Coordinates of C-alpha atoms in Angstrom, one line a residue:
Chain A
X26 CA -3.3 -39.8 -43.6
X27 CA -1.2 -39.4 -40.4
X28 CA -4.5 -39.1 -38.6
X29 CA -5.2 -42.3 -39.2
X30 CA -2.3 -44.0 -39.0
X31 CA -1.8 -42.2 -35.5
X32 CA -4.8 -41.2 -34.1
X33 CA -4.1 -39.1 -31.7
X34 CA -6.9 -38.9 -28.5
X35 CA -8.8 -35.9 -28.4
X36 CA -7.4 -33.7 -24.9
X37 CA -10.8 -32.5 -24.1
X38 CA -13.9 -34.6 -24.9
X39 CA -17.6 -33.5 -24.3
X40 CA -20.7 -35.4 -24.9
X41 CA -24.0 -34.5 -24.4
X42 CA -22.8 -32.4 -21.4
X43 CA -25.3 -31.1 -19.1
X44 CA -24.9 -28.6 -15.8
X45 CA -27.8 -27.5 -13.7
X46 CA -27.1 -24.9 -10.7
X47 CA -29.6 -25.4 -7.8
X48 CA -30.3 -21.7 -6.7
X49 CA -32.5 -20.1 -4.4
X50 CA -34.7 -19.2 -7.7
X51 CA -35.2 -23.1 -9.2
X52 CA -32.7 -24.6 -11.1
X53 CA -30.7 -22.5 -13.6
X54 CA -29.6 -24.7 -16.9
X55 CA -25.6 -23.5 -17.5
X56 CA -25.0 -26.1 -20.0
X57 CA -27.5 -27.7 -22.2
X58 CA -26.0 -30.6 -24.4
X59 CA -22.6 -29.2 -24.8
X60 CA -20.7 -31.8 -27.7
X61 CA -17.2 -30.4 -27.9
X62 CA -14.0 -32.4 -28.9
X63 CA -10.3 -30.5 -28.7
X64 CA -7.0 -31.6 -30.3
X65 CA -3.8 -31.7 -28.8
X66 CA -2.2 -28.4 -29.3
X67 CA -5.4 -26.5 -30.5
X68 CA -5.9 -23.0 -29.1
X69 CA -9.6 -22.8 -28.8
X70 CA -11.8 -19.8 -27.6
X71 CA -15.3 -19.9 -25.9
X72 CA -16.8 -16.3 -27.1
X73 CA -20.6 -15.5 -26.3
X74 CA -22.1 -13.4 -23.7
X75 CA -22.6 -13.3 -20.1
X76 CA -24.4 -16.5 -18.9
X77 CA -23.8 -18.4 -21.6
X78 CA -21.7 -21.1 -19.7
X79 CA -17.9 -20.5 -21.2
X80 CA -17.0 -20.0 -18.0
X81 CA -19.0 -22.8 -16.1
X82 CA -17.7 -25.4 -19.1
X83 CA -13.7 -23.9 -18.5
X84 CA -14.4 -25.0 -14.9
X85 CA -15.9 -28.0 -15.8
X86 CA -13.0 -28.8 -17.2
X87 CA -10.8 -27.7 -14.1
X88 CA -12.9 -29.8 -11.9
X89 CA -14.5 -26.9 -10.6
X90 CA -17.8 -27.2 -11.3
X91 CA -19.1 -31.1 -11.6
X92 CA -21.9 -31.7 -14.8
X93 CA -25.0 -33.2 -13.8
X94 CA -25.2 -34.9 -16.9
X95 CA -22.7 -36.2 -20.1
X96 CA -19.6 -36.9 -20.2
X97 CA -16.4 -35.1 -19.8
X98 CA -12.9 -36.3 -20.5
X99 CA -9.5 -34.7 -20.2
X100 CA -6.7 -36.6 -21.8
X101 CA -8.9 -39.2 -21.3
X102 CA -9.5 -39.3 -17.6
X103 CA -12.4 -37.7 -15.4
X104 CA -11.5 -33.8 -14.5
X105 CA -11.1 -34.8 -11.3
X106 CA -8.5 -37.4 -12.3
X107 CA -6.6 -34.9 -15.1
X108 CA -6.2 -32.2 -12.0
X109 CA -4.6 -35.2 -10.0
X110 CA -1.9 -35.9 -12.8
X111 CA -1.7 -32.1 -13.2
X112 CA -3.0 -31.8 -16.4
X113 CA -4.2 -28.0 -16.5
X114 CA -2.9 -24.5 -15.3
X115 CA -5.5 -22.2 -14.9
X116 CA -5.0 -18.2 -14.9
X117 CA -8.2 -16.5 -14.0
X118 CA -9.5 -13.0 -14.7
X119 CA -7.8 -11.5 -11.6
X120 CA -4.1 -12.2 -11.8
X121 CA -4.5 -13.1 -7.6
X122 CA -0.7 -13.2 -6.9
X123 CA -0.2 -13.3 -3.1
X124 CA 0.8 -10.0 -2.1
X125 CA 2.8 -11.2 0.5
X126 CA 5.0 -13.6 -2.0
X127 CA 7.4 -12.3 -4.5
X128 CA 6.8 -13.0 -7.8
X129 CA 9.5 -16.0 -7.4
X130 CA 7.4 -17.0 -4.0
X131 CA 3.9 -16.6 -6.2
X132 CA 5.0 -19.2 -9.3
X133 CA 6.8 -21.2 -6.8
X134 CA 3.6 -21.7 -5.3
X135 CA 2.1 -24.9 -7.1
X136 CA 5.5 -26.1 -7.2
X137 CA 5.4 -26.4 -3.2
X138 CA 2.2 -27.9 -2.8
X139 CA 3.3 -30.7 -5.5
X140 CA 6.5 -31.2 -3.6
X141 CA 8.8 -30.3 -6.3
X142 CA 12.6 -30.2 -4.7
X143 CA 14.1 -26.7 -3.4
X144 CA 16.8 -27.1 -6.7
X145 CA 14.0 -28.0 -9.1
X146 CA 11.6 -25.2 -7.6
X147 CA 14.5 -22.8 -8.3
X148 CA 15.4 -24.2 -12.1
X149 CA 11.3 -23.7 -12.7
X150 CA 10.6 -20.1 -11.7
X151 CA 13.7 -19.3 -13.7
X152 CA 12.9 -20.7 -16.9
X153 CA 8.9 -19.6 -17.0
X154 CA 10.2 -16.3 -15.8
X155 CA 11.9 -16.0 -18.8
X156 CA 9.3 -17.4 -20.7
X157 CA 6.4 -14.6 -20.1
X158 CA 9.7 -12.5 -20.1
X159 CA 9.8 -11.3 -16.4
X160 CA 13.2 -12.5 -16.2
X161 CA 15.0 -9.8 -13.2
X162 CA 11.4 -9.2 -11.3
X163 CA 11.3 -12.4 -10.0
X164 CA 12.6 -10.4 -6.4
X165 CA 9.8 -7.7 -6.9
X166 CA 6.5 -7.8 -4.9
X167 CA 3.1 -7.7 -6.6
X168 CA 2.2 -4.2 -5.9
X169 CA 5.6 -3.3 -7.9
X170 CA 4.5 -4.5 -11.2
X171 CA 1.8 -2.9 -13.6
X172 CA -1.1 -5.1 -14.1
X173 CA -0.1 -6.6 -17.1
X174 CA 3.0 -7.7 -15.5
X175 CA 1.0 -9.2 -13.0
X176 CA -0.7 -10.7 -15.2
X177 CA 2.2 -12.5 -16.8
X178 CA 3.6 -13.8 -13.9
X179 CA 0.0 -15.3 -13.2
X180 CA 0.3 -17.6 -16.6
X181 CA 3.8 -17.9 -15.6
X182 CA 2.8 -19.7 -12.6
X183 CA 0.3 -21.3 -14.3
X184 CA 3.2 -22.9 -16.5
X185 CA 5.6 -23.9 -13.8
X186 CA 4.4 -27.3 -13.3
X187 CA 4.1 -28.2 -17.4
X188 CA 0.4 -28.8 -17.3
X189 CA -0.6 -29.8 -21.2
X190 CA -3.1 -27.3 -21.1
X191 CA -3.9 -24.2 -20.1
X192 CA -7.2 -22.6 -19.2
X193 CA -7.6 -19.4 -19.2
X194 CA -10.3 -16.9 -18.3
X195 CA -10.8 -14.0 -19.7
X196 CA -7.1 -13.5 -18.8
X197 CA -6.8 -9.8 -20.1
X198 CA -10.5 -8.9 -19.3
X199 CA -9.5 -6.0 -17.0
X200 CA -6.3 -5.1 -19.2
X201 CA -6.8 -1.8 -21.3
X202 CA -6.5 -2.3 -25.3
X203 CA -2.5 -1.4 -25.9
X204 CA -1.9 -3.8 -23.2
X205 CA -4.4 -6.1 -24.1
X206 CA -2.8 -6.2 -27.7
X207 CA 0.8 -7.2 -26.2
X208 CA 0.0 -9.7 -24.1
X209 CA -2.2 -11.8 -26.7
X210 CA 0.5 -11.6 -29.1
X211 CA 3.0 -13.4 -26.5
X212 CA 0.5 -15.6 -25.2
X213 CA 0.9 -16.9 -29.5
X214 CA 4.5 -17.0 -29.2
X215 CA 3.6 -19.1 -26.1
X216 CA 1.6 -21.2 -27.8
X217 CA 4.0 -21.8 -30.7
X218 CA 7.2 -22.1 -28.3
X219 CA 5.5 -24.5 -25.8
X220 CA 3.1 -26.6 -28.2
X221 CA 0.3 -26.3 -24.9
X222 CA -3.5 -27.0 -25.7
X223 CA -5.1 -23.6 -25.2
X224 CA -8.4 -22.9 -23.6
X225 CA -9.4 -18.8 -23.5
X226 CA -12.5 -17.7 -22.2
X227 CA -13.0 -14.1 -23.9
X228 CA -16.0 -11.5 -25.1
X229 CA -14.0 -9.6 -27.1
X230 CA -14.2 -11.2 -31.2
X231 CA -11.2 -9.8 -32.5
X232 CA -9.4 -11.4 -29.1
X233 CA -10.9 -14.9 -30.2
X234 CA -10.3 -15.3 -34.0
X235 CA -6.7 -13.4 -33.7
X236 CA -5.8 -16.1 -31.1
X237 CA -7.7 -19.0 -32.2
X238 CA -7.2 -22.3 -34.0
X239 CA -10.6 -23.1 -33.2
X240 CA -14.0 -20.7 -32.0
X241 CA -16.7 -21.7 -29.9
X242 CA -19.5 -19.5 -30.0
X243 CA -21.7 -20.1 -27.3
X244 CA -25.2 -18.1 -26.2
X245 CA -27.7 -17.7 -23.2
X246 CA -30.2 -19.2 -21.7
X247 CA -30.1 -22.2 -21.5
X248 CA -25.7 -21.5 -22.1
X249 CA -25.0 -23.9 -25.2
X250 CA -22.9 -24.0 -28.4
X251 CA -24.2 -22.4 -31.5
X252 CA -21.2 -22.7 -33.5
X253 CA -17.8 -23.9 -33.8
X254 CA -15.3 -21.9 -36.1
X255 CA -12.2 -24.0 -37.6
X256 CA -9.9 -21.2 -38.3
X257 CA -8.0 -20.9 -41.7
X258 CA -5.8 -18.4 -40.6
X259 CA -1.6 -19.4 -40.3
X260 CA 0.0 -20.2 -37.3
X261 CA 2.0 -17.4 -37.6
X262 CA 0.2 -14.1 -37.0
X263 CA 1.6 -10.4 -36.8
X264 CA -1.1 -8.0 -35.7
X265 CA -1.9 -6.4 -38.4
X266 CA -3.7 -10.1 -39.8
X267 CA -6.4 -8.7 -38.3
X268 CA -7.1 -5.9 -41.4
X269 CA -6.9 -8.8 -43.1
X270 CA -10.2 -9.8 -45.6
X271 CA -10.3 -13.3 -43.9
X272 CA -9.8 -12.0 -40.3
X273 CA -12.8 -9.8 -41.0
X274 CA -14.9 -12.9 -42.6
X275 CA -14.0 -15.0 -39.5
X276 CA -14.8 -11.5 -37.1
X277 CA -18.4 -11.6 -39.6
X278 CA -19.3 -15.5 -39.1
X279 CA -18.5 -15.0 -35.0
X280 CA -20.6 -12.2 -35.0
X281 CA -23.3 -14.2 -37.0
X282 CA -23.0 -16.7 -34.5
X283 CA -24.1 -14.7 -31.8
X284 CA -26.6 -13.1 -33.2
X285 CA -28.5 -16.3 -34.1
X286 CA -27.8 -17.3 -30.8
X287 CA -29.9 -14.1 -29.5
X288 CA -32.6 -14.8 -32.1
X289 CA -33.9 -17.7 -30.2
X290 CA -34.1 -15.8 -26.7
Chain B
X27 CA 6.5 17.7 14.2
X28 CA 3.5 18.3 11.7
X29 CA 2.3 14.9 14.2
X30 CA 2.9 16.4 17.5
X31 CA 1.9 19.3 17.4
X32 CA -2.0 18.1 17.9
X33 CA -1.0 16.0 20.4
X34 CA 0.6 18.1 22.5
X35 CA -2.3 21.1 21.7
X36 CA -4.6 18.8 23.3
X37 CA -1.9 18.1 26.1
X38 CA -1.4 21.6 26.7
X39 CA -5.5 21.7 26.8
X40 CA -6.1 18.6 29.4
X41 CA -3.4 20.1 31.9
X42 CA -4.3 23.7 32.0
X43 CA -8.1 21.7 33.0
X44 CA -6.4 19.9 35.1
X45 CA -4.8 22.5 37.3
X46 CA -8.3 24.5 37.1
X47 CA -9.9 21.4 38.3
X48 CA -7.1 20.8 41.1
X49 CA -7.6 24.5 42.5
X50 CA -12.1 23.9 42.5
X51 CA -11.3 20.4 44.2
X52 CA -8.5 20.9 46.6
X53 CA -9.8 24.8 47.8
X54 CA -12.9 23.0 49.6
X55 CA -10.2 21.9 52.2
X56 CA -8.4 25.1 52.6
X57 CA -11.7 27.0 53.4
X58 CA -12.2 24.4 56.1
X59 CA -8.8 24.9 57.1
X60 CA -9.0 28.3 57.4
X61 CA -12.5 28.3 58.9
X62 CA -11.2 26.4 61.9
X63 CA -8.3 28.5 62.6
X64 CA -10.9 31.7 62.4
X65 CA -8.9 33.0 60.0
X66 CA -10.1 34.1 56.4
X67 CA -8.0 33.8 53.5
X68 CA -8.4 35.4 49.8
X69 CA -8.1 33.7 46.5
X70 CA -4.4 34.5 45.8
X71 CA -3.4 32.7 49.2
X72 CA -5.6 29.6 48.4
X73 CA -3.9 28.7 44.9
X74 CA -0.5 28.0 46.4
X75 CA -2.1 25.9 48.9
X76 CA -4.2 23.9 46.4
X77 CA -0.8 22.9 44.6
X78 CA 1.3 21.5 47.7
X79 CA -1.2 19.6 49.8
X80 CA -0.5 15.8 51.0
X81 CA -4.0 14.3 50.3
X82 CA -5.3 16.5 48.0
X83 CA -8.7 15.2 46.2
X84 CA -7.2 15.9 42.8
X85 CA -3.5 16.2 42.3
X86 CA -2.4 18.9 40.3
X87 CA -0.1 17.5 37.5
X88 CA 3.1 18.4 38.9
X89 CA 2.8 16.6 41.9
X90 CA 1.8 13.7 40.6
X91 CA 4.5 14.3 38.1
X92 CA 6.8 14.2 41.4
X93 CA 5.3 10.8 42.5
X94 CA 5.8 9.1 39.1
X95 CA 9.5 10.0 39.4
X96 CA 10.1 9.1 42.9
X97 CA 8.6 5.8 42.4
X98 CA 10.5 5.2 38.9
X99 CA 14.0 6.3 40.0
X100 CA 13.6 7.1 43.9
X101 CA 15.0 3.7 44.9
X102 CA 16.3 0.5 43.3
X103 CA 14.1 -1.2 41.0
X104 CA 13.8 -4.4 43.3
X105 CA 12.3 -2.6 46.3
X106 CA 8.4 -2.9 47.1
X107 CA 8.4 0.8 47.2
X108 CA 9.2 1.0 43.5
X109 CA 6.8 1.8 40.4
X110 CA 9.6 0.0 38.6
X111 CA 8.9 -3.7 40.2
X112 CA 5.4 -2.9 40.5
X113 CA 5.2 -2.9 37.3
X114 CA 7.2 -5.3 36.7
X115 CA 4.9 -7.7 38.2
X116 CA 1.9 -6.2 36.3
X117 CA 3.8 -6.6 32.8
X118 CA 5.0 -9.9 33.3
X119 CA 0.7 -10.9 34.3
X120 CA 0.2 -9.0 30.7
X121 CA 2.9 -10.7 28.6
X122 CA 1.2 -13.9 30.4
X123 CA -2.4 -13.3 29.6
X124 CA -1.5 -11.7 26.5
X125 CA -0.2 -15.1 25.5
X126 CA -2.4 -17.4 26.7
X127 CA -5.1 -15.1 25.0
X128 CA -3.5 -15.3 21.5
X129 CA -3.3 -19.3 21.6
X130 CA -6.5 -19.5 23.0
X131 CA -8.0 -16.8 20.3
X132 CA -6.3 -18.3 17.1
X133 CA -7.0 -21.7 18.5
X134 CA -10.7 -21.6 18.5
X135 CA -10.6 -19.2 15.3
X136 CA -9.0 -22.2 13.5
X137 CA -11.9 -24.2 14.7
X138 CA -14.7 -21.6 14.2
X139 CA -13.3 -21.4 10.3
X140 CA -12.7 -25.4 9.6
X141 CA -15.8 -26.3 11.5
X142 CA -19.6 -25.6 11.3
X143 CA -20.5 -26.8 14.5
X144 CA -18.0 -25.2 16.6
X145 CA -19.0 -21.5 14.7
X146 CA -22.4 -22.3 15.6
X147 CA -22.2 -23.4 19.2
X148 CA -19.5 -21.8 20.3
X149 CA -18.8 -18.0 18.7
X150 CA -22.2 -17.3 20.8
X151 CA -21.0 -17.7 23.8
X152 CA -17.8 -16.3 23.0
X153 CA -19.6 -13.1 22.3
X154 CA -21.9 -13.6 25.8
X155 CA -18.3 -14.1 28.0
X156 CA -17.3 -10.7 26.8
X157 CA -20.6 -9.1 28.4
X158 CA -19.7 -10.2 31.4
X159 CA -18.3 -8.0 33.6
X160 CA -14.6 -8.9 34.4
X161 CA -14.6 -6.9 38.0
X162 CA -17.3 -9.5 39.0
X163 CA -15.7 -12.4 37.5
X164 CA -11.7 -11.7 38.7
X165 CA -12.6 -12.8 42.3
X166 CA -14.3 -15.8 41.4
X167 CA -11.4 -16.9 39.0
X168 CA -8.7 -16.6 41.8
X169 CA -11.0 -18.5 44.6
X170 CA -11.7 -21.4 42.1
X171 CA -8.0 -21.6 40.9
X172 CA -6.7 -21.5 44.7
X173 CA -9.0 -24.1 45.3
X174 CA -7.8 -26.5 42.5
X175 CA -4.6 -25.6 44.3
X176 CA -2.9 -23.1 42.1
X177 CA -0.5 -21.7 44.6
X178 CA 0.3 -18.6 43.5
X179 CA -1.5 -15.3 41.6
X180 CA 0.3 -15.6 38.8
X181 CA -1.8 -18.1 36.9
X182 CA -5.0 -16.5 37.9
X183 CA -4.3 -12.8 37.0
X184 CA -3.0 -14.9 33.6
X185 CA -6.3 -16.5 33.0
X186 CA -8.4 -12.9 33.9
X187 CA -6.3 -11.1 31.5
X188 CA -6.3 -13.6 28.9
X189 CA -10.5 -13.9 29.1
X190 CA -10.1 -10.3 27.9
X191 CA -7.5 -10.8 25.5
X192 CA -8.2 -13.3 23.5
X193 CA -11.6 -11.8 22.1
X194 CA -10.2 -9.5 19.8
X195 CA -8.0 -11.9 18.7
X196 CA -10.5 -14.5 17.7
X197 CA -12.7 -12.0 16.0
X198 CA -9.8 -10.5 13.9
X199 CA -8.8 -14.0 13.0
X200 CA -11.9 -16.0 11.7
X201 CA -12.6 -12.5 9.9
X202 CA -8.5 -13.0 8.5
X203 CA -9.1 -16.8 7.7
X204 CA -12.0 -16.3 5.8
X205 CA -10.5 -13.3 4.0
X206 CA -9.2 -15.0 1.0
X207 CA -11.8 -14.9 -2.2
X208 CA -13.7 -17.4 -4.1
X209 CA -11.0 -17.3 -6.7
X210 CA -8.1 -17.8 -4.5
X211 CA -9.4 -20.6 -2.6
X212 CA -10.1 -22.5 -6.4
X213 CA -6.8 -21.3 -7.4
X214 CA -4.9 -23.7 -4.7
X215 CA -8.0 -26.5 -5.8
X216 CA -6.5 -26.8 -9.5
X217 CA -3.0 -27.6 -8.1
X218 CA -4.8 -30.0 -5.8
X219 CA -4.1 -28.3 -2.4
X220 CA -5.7 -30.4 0.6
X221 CA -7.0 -28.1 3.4
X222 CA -3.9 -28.1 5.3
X223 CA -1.7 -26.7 2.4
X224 CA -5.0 -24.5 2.0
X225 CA -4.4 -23.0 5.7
X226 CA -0.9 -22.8 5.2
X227 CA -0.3 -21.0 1.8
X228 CA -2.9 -18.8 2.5
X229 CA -5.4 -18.7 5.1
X230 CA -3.1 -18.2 7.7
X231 CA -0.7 -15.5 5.9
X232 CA -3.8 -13.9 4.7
X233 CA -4.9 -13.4 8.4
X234 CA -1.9 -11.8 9.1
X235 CA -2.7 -8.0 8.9
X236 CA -6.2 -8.7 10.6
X237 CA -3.8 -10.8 13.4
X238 CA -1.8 -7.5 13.9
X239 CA -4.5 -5.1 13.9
X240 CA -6.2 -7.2 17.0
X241 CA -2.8 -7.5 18.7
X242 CA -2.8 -3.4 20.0
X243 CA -6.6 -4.2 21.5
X244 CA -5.5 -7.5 22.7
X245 CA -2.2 -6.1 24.6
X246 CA -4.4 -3.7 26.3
X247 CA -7.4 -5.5 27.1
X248 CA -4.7 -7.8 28.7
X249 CA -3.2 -5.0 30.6
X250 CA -6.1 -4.1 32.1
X251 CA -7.2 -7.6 33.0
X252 CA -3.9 -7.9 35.1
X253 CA -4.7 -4.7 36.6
X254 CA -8.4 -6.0 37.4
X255 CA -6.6 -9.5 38.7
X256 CA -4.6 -7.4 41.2
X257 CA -7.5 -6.0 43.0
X258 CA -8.8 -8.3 44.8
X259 CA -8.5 -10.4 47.7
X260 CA -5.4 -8.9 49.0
X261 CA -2.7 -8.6 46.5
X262 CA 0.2 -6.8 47.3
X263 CA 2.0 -6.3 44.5
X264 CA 1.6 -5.0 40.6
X265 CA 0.3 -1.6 40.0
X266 CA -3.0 -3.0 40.3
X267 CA -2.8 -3.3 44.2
X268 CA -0.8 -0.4 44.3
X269 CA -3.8 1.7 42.9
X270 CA -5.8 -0.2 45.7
X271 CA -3.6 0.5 48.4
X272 CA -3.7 4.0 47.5
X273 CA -7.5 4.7 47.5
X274 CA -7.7 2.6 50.9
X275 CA -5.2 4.5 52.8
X276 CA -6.3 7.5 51.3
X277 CA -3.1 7.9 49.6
X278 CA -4.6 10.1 46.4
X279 CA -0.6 10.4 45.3
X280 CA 0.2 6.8 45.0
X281 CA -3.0 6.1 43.3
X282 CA -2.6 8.5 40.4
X283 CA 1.0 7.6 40.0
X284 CA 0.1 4.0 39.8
X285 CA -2.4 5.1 37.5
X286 CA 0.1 6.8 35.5
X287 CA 2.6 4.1 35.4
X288 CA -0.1 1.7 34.0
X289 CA -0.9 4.1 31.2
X290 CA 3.3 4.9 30.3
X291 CA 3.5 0.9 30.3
X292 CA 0.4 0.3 28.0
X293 CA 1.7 3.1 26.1
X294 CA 5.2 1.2 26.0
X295 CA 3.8 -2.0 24.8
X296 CA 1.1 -0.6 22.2
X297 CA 4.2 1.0 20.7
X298 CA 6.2 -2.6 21.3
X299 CA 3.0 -4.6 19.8
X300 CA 3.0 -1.8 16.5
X301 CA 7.1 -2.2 15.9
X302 CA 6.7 -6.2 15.4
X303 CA 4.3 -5.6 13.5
X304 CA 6.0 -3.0 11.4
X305 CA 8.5 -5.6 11.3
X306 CA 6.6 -8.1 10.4
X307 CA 4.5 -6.5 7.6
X308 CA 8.3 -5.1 5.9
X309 CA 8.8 -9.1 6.0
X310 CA 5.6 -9.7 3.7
X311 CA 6.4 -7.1 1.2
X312 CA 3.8 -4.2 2.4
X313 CA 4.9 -0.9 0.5
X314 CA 6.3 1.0 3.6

């Protein structure tokens, strides 16, 4: 009923959304009629495998890769527009701090090429230090860190300018399990503490439907959706939800999802 | 001591070669000598004489060794006689060169990196100057910059030197500029970076350890440039016209010990060029 009384405006809107890639081979067809619509504080994650455009569509989003057809929104605007008002942080598979910046000097980053002040640069790095918990490295260089350190301080930087969303690809792709496991339960508390619209790029199911509010199972050839999972599970998830009889359905339906998507190859 | 000990091995190795070489060369003379006289000498009267000779063909080490220090600390530095203001002259035409040839280089790197065009017309012919031989075009570079009216060698030997310096520069930097990945480049596109932030955040500090590694070949390319801008048309000073003086007066001493201040002062400023950039790469957080 609040829905409707408030309608809130979807933060990601796709419509018919099509993306060809001129190579040196003909045209290759990365998104075929993509209709995706995201809420305002939904974590959402794009699962399928190679080539099946979650990647290309993140970027589409980011303004990194333009469709050649459809519609795109971000809080309403064009990509191109959204990156302008800084709508998104983006943390990509490779955590790609400078190694000649400290970790301060790496989130600080975005901050000086928006033109934050010195005092407000400072009071930033600070406070998403502390939120990816990195609080006391802020002095250390990249090559002092272990990669899932590195990794944090990426999405920390990511943060620093308050973007309402945040993209992220495949973020703890080259992370072993343990790791892997840690880092996806703080990216939740994230989520919870910071109320951000999530987007996660991932091929690993149990990642996507312990993280997600929403799954996006996508597929191949021509890369297009195939289904779209509303989770039921709480907000509030220990790890071991995932043993859980409606992890494993959700895990079951994803897997489904792909396969179908196969079947028509 | 584990790193000198191959050094001086091969040390040990070049001067014991040396000195057999000295004897072979220099004995021809003392045959002649002795031939003259009518007199015959044997072999263990000939080696002293090889060693102690006032135009020998090949100095032994020690003599030239003997030059070197005469002409460092034989007189004060200021007079002509001195290795010291020779080379004076010959590092300040270096640190000229070597300048101009780092301005020039990252100059036209920039350029070659932000613009097609200029990487297509003009990296070509930055590649042809450099098979150019610099003995052949030092001359012509003084006689058109004297006729321009540049009083003076300075500028000239600067402009020699930096046609070889700047090179390696240039090469090192549009391989440096264009080191940063796909990912990093999008990276500074989602926070909206225009291409000058771009060049600034990182470009240019991403350059850095190619900028370095060019900096040793540049500092001795320029050297040698100022040593080649010495030569010709009647210089008198730097240790480039000393090594010409010496091989016209048949002076064999002064040639070699001009020859081995030259090498002490590249050696001096390789090992200047590597502690700025020791410095320089503490300052951007390289593990030591």
């Amino acid at each position: 009923m609040k829905d409707t009384l408030n309608p809130q405006p979807p933060v990601i809107e796709a419509q018919g959304l099509q993306l060809v890639f001129q190579t040196a081979d003909g045209p290759v067809q990365a998104l075929k009629d993509v209709n995706l619509v995201i809420n305002r504080g939904d974590f959402v994650s794009f699962i399928g495998p190679s080539g099946c455009g979650k990647t290309t569509f993140l970027r589409a989003i980011a303004a990194l890769e333009h469709p050649t057809g459809g519609t795109l929104t971000v809080n309403g605007m064009t990509p191109d527009e959204a990156r302008r008002k800084r709508a998104y942080g983006y943390v990509f598979q490779a955590a790609g701090l400078y190694p000649w910046r400290t970790i301060s000097g790496n989130i600080r980053l975005p901050l000086e090429i928006m033109g934050f002040s010195k005092a407000e640069q400072d009071s930033r790095v600070a406070r998403v230090l502390d939120l990816v918990e990195l609080s006391g490295f802020g002095k250390k260089f990249p090559w002092q860190l272990s990669g899932g350190m590195q990794q944090r301080a990426s999405i920390a930087r990511a943060l620093a300018f308050d973007a309402d969303i945040l993209l992220m690809d495949e973020p703890f792709g080259a992370l072993d399990e343990i790791v892997r496991d840690r880092l996806n339960e703080e990216v939740l508390k994230l989520w919870a503490r910071t109320g951000k619209t999530i987007g996660f790029v991932t091929h690993s199911i149990p990642e996507a439907v312990y993280l997600s509010t929403k799954i996006v199972v996508m597929s191949p050839r021509p890369g297009r959706i195939t289904d779209v999972i509303d989770s039921p599970l709480p907000k509030e998830r220990p790890l071991d939800i995932r043993d859980s009889r409606e992890f494993i359905e959700i895990a079951h339906r994803v897997r489904e999802g792909l396969r179908a998507g196969h079947l028509d190859d | 001591m584990n790193r000198a000990l191959p050094v001086l091995t091969v040390l040990a190795g070049i001067i014991v070669l040396w000195y057999a070489a000295a004897v072979w060369m220099n004995a021809t003379w003392v045959y002649d000598q002795a031939e003259r006289a009518g007199t015959t000498v044997t072999l263990a009267e000939v080696i002293p004489q090889t060693m102690v000779q006032d135009r020998p063909l090949l100095p032994p080490p020690h003599q030239v060794g003997a030059e070197v220090w005469k002409g460092l600390f034989g007189q004060a530095v200021t007079s002509k006689r001195s290795l010291v203001y020779h080379a004076y002259i010959t590092f300040k035409g270096t640190m000229m060169g070597f300048g101009l040839g780092i301005v020039f280089g990252v100059a036209l790197a920039m350029a070659i990196v932000r613009f097609r065009v200029v990487d297509m017309s003009v990296m070509p012919w930055a590649v042809i100057s450099q098979t150019i031989p610099i003995v052949a075009l030092a001359p012509m570079i003084i006689v058109v910059s004297s006729q321009m009216g540049l009083t003076g060698r300075d500028l000239p030997k600067a402009i020699i030197a930096a046609y070889l310096s700047f090179f390696p520069v240039l090469v090192s930097m549009v391989k440096g500029l264009r080191s940063p990945d796909q990912m990093q480049l999008d990276l500074l596109k989602t926070y909206g970076a225009g291409e000058w932030a771009t060049f600034l955040k990182l470009r240019l500090p991403a350059s850095m350890p190619y900028f370095f590694a060019s900096l040793k070949v540049a500092v001795a390319a320029s050297l040698v440039g100022t040593i080649v801008g010495e030569l010709p048309t009647g210089a008198i000073e730097g240790l480039g016209a000393r090594m010409l003086i010496g091989s016209q007066f048949g002076e064999p001493l002064i040639m070699w010990a001009a020859l081995f201040a030259s090498a002490i002062l590249a050696g001096l400023l390789i090992v200047a060029v590597g502690l700025v950039e020791r410095f320089a790469r503490a300052r951007m957080g390289v593990p030591a």
